[in-house]
Structure formats: structure tokens, C-alpha cells
PDB file of C-alpha atoms in Angstrom:
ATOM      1  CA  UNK A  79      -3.388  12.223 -31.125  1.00  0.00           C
ATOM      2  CA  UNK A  80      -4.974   9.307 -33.259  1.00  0.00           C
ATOM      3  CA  UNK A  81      -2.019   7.216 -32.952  1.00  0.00           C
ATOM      4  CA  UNK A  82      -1.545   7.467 -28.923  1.00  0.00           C
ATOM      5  CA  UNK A  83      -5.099   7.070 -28.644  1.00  0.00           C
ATOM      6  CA  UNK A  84      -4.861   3.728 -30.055  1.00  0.00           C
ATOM      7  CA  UNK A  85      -1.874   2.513 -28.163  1.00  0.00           C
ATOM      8  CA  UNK A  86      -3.493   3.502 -24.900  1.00  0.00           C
ATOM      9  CA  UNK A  87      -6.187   1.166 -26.022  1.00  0.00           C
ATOM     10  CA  UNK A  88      -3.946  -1.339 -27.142  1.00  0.00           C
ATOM     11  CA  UNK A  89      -1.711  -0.835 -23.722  1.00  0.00           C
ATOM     12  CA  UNK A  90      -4.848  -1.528 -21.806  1.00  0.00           C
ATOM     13  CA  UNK A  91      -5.989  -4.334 -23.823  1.00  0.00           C
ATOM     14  CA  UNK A  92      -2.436  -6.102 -22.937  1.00  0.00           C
ATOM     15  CA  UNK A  93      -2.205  -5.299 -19.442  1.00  0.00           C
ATOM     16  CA  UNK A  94      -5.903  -6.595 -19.186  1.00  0.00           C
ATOM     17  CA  UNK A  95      -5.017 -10.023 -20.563  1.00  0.00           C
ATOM     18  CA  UNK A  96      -1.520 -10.509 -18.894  1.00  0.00           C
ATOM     19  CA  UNK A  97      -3.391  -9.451 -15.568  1.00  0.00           C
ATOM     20  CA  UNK A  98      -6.184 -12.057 -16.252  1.00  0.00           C
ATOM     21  CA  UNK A  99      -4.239 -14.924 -16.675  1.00  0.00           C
ATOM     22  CA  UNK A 100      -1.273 -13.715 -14.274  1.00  0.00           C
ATOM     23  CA  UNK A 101      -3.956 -13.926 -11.203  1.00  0.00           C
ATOM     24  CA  UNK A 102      -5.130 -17.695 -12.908  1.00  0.00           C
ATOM     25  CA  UNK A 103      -1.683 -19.056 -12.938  1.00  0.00           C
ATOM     26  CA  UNK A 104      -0.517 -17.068  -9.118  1.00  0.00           C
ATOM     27  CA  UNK A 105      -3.760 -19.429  -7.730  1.00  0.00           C
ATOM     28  CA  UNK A 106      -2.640 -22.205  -9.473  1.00  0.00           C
ATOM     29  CA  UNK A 107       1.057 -21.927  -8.227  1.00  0.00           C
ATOM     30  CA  UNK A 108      -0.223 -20.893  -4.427  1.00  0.00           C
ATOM     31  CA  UNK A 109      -2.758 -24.137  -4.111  1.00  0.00           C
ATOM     32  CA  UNK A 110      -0.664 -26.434  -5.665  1.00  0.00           C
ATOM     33  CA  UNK A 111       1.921 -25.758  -2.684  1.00  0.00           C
ATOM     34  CA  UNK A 112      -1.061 -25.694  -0.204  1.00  0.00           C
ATOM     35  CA  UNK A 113      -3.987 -27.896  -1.607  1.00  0.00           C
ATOM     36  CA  UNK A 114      -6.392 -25.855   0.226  1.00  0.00           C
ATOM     37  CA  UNK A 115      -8.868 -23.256  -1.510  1.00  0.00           C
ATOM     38  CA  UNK A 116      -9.683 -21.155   0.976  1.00  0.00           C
ATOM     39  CA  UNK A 117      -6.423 -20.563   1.499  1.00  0.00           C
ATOM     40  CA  UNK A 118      -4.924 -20.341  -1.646  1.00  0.00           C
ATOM     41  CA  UNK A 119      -7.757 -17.555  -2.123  1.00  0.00           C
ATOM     42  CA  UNK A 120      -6.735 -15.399   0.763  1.00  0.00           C
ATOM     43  CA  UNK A 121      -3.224 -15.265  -0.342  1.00  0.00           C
ATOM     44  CA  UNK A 122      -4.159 -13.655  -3.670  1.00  0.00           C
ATOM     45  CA  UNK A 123      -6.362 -11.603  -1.916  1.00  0.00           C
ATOM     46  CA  UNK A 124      -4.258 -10.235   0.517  1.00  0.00           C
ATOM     47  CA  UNK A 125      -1.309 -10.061  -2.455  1.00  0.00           C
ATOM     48  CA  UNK A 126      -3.415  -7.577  -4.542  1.00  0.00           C
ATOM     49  CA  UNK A 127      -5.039  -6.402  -1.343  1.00  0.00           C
ATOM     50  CA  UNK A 128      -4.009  -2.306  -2.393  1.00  0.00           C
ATOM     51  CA  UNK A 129      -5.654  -2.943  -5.834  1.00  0.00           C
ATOM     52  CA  UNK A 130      -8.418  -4.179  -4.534  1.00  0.00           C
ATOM     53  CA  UNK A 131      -8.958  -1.658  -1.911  1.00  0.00           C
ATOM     54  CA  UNK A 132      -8.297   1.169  -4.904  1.00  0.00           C
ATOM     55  CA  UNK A 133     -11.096  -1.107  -6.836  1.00  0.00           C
ATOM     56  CA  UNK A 134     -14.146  -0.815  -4.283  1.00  0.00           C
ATOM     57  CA  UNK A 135     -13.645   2.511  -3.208  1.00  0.00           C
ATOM     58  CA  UNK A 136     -14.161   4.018  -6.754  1.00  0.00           C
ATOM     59  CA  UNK A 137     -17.118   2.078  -7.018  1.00  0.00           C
ATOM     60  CA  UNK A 138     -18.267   3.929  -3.971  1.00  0.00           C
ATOM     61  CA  UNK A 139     -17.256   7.313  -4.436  1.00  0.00           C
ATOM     62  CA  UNK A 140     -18.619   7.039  -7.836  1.00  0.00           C
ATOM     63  CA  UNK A 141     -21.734   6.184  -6.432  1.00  0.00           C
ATOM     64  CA  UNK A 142     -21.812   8.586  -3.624  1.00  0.00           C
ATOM     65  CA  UNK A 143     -21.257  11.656  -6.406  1.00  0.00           C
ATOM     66  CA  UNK A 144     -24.038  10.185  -8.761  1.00  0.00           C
ATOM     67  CA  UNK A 145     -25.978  10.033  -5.752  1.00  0.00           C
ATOM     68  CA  UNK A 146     -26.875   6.648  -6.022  1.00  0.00           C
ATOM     69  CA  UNK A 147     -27.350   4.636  -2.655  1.00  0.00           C
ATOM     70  CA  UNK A 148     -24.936   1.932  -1.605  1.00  0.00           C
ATOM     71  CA  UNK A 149     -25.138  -0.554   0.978  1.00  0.00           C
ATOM     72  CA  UNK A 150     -21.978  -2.851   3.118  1.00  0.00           C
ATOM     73  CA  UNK A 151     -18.828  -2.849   1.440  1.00  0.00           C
ATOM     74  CA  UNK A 152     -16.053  -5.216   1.784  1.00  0.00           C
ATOM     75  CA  UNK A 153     -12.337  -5.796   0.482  1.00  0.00           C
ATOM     76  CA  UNK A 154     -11.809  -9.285   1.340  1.00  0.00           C
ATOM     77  CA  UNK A 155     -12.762 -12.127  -0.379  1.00  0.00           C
ATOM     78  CA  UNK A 156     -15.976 -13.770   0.190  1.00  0.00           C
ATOM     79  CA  UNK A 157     -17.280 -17.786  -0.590  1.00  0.00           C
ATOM     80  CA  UNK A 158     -20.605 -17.767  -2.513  1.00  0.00           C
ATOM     81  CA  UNK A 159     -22.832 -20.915  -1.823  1.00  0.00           C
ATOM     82  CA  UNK A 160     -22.324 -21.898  -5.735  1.00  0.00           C
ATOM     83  CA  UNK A 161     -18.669 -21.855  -5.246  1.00  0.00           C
ATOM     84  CA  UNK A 162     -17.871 -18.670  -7.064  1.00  0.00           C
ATOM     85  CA  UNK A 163     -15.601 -16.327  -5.216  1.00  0.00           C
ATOM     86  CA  UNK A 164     -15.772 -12.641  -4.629  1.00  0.00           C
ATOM     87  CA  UNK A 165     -12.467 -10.632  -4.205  1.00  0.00           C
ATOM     88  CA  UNK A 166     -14.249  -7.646  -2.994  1.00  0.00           C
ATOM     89  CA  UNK A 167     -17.768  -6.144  -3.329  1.00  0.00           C
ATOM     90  CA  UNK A 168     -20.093  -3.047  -2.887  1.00  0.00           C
ATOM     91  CA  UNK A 169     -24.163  -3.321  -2.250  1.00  0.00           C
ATOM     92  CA  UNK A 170     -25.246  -0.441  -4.963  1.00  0.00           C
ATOM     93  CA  UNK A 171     -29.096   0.283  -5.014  1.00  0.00           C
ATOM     94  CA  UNK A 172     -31.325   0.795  -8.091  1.00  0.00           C
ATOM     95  CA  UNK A 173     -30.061   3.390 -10.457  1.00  0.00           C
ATOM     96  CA  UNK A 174     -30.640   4.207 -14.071  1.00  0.00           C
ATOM     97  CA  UNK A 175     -28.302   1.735 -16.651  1.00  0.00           C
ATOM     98  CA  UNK A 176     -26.195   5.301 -17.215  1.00  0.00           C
ATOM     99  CA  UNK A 177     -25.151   5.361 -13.614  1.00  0.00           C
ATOM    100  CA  UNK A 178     -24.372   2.378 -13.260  1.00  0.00           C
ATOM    101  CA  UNK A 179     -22.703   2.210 -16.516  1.00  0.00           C
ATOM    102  CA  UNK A 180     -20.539   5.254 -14.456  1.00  0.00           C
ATOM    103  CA  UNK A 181     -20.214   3.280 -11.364  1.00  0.00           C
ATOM    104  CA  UNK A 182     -19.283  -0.104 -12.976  1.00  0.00           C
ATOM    105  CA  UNK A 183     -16.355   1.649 -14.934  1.00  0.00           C
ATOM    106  CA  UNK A 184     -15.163   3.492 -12.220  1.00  0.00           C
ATOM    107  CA  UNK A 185     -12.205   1.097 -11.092  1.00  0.00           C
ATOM    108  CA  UNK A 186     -10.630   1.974 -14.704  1.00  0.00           C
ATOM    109  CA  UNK A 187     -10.832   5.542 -14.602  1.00  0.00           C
ATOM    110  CA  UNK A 188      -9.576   5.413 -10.871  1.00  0.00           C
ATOM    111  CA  UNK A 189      -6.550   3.001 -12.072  1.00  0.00           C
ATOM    112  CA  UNK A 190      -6.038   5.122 -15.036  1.00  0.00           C
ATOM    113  CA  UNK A 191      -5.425   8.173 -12.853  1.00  0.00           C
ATOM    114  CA  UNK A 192      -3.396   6.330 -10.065  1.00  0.00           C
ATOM    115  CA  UNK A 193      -1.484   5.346 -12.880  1.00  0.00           C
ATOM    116  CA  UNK A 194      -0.368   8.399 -14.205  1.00  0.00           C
ATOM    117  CA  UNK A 195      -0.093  10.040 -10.404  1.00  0.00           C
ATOM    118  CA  UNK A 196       2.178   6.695  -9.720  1.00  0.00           C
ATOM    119  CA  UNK A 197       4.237   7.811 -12.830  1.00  0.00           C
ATOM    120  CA  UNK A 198       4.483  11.405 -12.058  1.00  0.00           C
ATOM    121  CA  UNK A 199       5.239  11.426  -8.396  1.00  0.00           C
ATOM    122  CA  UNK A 200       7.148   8.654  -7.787  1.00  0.00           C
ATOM    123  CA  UNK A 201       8.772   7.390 -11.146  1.00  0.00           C
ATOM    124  CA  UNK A 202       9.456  10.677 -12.670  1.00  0.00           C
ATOM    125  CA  UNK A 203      11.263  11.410 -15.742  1.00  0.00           C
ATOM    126  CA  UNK A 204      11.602   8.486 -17.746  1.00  0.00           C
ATOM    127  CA  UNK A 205      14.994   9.359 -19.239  1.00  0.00           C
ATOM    128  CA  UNK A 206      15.996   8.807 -15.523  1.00  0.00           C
ATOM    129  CA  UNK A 207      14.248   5.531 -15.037  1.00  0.00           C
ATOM    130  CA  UNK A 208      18.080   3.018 -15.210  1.00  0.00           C
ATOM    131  CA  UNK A 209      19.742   5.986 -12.595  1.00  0.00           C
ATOM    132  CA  UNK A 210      20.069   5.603  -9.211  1.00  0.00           C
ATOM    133  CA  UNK A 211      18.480   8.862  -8.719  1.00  0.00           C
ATOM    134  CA  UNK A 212      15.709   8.419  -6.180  1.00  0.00           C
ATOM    135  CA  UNK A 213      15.951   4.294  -6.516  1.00  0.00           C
ATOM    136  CA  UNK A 214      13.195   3.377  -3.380  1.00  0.00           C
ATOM    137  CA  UNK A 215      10.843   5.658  -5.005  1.00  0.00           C
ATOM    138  CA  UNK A 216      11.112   4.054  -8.384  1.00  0.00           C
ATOM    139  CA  UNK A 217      10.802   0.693  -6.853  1.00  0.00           C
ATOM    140  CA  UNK A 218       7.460   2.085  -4.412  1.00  0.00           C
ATOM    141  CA  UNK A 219       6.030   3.520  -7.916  1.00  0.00           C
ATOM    142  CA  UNK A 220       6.472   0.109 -10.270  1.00  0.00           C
ATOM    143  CA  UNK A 221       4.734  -1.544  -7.278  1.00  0.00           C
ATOM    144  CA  UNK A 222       2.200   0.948  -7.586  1.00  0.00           C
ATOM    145  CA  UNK A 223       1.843  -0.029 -11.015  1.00  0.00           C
ATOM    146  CA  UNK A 224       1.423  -3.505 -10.090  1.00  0.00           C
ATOM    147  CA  UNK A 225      -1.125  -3.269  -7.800  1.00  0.00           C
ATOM    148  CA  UNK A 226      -3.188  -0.768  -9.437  1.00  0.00           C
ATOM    149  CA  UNK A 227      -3.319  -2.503 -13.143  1.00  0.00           C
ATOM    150  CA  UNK A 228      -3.990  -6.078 -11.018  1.00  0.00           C
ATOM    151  CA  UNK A 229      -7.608  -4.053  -9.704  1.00  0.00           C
ATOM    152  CA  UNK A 230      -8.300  -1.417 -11.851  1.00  0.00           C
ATOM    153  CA  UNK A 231     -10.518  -3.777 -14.604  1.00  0.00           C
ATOM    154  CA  UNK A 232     -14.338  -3.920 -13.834  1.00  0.00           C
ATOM    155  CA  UNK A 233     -15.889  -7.758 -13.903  1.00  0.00           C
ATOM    156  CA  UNK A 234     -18.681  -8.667 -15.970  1.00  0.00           C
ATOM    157  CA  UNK A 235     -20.827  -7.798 -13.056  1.00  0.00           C
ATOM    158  CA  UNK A 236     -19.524  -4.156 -13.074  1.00  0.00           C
ATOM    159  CA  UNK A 237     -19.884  -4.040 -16.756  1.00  0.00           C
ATOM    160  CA  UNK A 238     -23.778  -5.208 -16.995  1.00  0.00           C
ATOM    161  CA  UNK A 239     -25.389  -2.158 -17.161  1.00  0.00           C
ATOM    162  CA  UNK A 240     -22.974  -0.872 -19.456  1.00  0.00           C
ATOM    163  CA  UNK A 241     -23.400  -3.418 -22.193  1.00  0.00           C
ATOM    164  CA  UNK A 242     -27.055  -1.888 -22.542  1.00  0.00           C
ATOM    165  CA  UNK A 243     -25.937   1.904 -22.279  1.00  0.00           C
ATOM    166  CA  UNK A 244     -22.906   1.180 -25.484  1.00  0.00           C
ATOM    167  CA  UNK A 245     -25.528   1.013 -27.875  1.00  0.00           C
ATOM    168  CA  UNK A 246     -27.527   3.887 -27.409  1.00  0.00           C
ATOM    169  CA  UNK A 247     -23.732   5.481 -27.570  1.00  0.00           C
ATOM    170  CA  UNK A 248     -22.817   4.330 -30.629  1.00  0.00           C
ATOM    171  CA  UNK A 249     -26.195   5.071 -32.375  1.00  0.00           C
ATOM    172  CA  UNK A 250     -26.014   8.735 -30.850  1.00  0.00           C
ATOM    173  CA  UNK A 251     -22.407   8.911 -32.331  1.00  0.00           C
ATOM    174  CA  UNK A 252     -23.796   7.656 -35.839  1.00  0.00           C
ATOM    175  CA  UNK A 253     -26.404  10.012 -35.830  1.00  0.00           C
ATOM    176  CA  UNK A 254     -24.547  12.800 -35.065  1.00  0.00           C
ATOM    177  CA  UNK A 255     -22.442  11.304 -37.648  1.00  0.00           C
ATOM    178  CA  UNK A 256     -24.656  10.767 -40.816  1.00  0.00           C
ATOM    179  CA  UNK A 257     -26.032  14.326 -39.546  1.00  0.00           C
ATOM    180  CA  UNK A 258     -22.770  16.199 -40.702  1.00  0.00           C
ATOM    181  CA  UNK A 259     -22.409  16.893 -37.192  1.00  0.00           C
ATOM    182  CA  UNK A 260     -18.822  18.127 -36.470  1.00  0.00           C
ATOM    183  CA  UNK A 261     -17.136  19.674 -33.283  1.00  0.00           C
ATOM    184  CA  UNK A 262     -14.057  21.751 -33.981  1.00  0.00           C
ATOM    185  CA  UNK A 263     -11.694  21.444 -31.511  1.00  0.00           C
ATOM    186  CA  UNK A 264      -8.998  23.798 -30.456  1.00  0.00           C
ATOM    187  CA  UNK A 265      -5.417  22.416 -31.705  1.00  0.00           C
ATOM    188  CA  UNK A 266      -3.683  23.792 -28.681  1.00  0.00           C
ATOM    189  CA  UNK A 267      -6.536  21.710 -26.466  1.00  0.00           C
ATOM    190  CA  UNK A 268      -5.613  18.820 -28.997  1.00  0.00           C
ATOM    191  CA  UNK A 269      -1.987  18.928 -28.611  1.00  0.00           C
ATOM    192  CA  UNK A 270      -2.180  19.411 -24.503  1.00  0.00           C
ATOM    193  CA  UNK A 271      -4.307  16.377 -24.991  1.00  0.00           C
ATOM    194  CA  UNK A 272      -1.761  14.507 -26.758  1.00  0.00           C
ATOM    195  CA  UNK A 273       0.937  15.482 -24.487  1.00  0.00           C
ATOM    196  CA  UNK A 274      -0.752  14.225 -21.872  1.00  0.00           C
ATOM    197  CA  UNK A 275      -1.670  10.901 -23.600  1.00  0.00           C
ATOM    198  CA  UNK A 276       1.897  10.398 -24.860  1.00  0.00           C
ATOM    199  CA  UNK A 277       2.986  10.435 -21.609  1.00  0.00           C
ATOM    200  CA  UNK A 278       0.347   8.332 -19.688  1.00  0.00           C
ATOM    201  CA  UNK A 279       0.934   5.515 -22.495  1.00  0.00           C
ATOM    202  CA  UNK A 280       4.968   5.553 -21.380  1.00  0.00           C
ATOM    203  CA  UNK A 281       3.595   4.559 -17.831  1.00  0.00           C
ATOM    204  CA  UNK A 282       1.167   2.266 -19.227  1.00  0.00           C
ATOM    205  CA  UNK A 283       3.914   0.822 -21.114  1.00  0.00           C
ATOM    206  CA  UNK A 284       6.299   0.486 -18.142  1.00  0.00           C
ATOM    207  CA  UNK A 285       2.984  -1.184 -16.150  1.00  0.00           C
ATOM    208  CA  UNK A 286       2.754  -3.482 -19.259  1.00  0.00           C
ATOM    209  CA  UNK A 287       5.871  -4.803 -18.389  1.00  0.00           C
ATOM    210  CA  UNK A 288       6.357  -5.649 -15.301  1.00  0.00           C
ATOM    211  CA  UNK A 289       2.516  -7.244 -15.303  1.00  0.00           C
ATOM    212  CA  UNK A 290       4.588  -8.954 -18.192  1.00  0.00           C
ATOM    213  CA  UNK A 291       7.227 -10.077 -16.070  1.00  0.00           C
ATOM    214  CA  UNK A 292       5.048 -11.383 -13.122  1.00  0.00           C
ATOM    215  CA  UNK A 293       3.340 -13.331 -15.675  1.00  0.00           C
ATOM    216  CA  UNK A 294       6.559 -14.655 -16.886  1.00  0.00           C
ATOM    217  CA  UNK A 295       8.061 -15.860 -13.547  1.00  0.00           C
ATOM    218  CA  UNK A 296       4.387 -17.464 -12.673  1.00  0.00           C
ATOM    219  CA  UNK A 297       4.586 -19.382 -16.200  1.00  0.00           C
ATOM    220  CA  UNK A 298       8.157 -20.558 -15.214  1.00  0.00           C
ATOM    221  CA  UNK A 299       7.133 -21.700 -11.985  1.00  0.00           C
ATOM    222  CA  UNK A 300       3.774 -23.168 -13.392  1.00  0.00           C
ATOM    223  CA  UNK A 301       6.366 -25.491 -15.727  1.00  0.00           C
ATOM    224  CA  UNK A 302       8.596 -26.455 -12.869  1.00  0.00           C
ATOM    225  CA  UNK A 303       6.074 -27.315 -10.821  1.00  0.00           C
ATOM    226  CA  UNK A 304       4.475 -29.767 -13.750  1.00  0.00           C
ATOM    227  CA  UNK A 305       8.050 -31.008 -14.486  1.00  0.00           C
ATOM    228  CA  UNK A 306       8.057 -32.052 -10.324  1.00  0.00           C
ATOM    229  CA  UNK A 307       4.826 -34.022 -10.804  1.00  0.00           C
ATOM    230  CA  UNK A 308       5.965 -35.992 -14.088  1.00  0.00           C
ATOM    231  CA  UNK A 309       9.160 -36.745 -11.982  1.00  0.00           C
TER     232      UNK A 309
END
């Protein structure tokens, strides 16, 4: 279990930093064809529009179970007076840092779940994945993938609160720790655990690389475009 524990960390780590700069270098490639901002923005918005939509409304339902008021909501992208752009936002009212730890990281556990739901229902077995068994549901599902990994990471906004919360959790975890505190867990809850893992990182993986991919093309066409100006 230790082992696919740390490649689902590692898997998300990846996909994190191939999704980060895939979005810089899609903006770059979409204004340098239309020199206009605005513009350039609501094509990538509208382009990871599902992700997006995925990405608000687990801040909200998270919210809305903690019980913690929200205010307007939207999914499109909006132009701050400093310049900065918002792809999509939620008005959350004054909570405790532990809720809004919750709230903040609730586009990850959404995307993590989508994920494996994405991988279950409509990629299936992935023995089967190269057969043309089922093919538009295959392609519907690594689209799926797409969209979700491109939304599913909090901002540093989101992730505020839980900077203060970590820690308090890592000095409780110490504690308990130093204390000779142990929790023995059932093996057959550990290996149904595991199994579940194992399986979730495959899906991971195949999201991995096809964010991998994107990012590839969007480098190529990054260098061609250079090469155009030079010429």
C-alpha cells in the first residue's frame, strides 16, 4: 500500500506541473494568433470550461455540507482592476481555517473521484484500452480525464486557510507519534485499500499522459511559432 501511495502522490505531483505550464503555453499559443487578452482568455476558459464548472461546484457543495455560507458564483472568467484574472470563483463567508481548509481542497477530492468514475465507467478494463471495444466511450472518458485534471488543483487562494490548518496536523501526528500511539488496521481493509489505489493510479497514469501529450503539441507549436518570428 506504501508504494501506490507514493505514486499517487507522485502521479498528482506530475499532472499538477504539466497542467500548470500546459494552460501557460495554450495562452501563449492562442494570443499570439489573436494579440488580444481578453480574448485569448475566453478561449482557455471556454476550452477547460467542464473542469472549471467541476472546480466551483465542489467548492460549493463542500460548503453547503459544512454549512458554511456562500455568496454569487460564477464559471467564467472575470478581469480584476490589477490585471489579474479569475477563471471562475465562489463568494464563501467566514468559517473556521478547518473548513475552509475542507472547502479550498475540495476541487481535488472532486477531480480525484471524477477521475476514477471517468476510468471505471467509460474507460474500463485497461487490458482493453488499444481494442476497438467500445472506442467513443474511451475517447469521451480520456477527455474526461483532460478536463477534470486541467480544474481539479485548488489556487493559492483555495489553499490559504490550509497552510495554517497543516501544522497543527503534523504536530497532532507527531504527538500521537512520540506517544507510542498506534492504530491497527485490518489487512483485509488494507488490501481493499490498495486495490483500490492500484487501480486509481492506472487512471492517473493514463491522465498523466495525455496532459503529457497536450503539453507536448503546445511546446511544438510554441517553437514553430518562435521559428515564424525569427524568419
Amino acid at each position: 500500500m506504501l508504494l501506490q501511495l507514493i505514486l499517487f502522490f507522485l502521479l498528482i505531483i506530475l499532472i499538477y506541473l504539466i497542467v500548470k505550464k500546459s494552460v501557460k503555453y495554450f495562452f501563449q499559443f492562442v494570443f499570439q494568433i489573436s494579440r488580444r487578452k481578453h480574448l485569448s482568455v475566453w478561449i482557455i476558459a471556454l476550452t477547460f470550461l467542464p473542469g472549471t464548472i467541476v472546480h466551483e461546484l465542489s467548492h460549493f457543495l463542500m460548503a453547503t455540507i459544512l454549512r458554511v455560507p456562500t455568496g454569487s458564483m460564477t464559471i467564467f472568467p472575470t478581469f480584476e482592476k490589477n490585471g489579474e484574472v479569475k477563471a471562475g470563483h465562489l463568494m464563501v463567508g467566514h468559517a473556521d481555517p478547518f473548513r475552509l481548509s475542507l472547502i479550498g481542497l475540495a476541487p481535488m477530492f472532486a477531480g480525484i473521484a471524477c477521475v476514477w468514475l471517468a476510468g471505471i465507467f467509460l474507460i474500463g478494463d485497461v487490458s482493453m484500452l488499444l481494442k476497438s471495444e467500445n472506442f467513443i466511450f474511451k475517447i469521451m472518458g480520456f477527455i474526461a480525464l483532460f478536463q477534470i485534471t486541467s480544474g481539479m488543483f485548488s489556487s493559492k487562494r483555495d489553499l490559504k486557510s490550509f497552510v495554517m490548518v497543516l501544522p497543527i496536523l503534523l504536530l497532532l501526528l507527531l504527538a500521537g507519534h512520540l506517544s507510542g500511539l498506534s492504530i491497527e488496521a485490518n489487512q483485509r481493509f488494507i488490501d481493499s485499500v490498495s486495490s483500490y489505489l492500484a487501480k486509481l493510479n492506472i487512471y492517473l497514469s493514463i491522465a498523466a499522459a495525455i496532459d503529457l501529450s497536450v503539453f507536448l503539441c503546445l511546446s511544438l507549436g510554441k517553437k514553430l511559432q518562435q521559428n515564424d518570428v525569427r524568419q
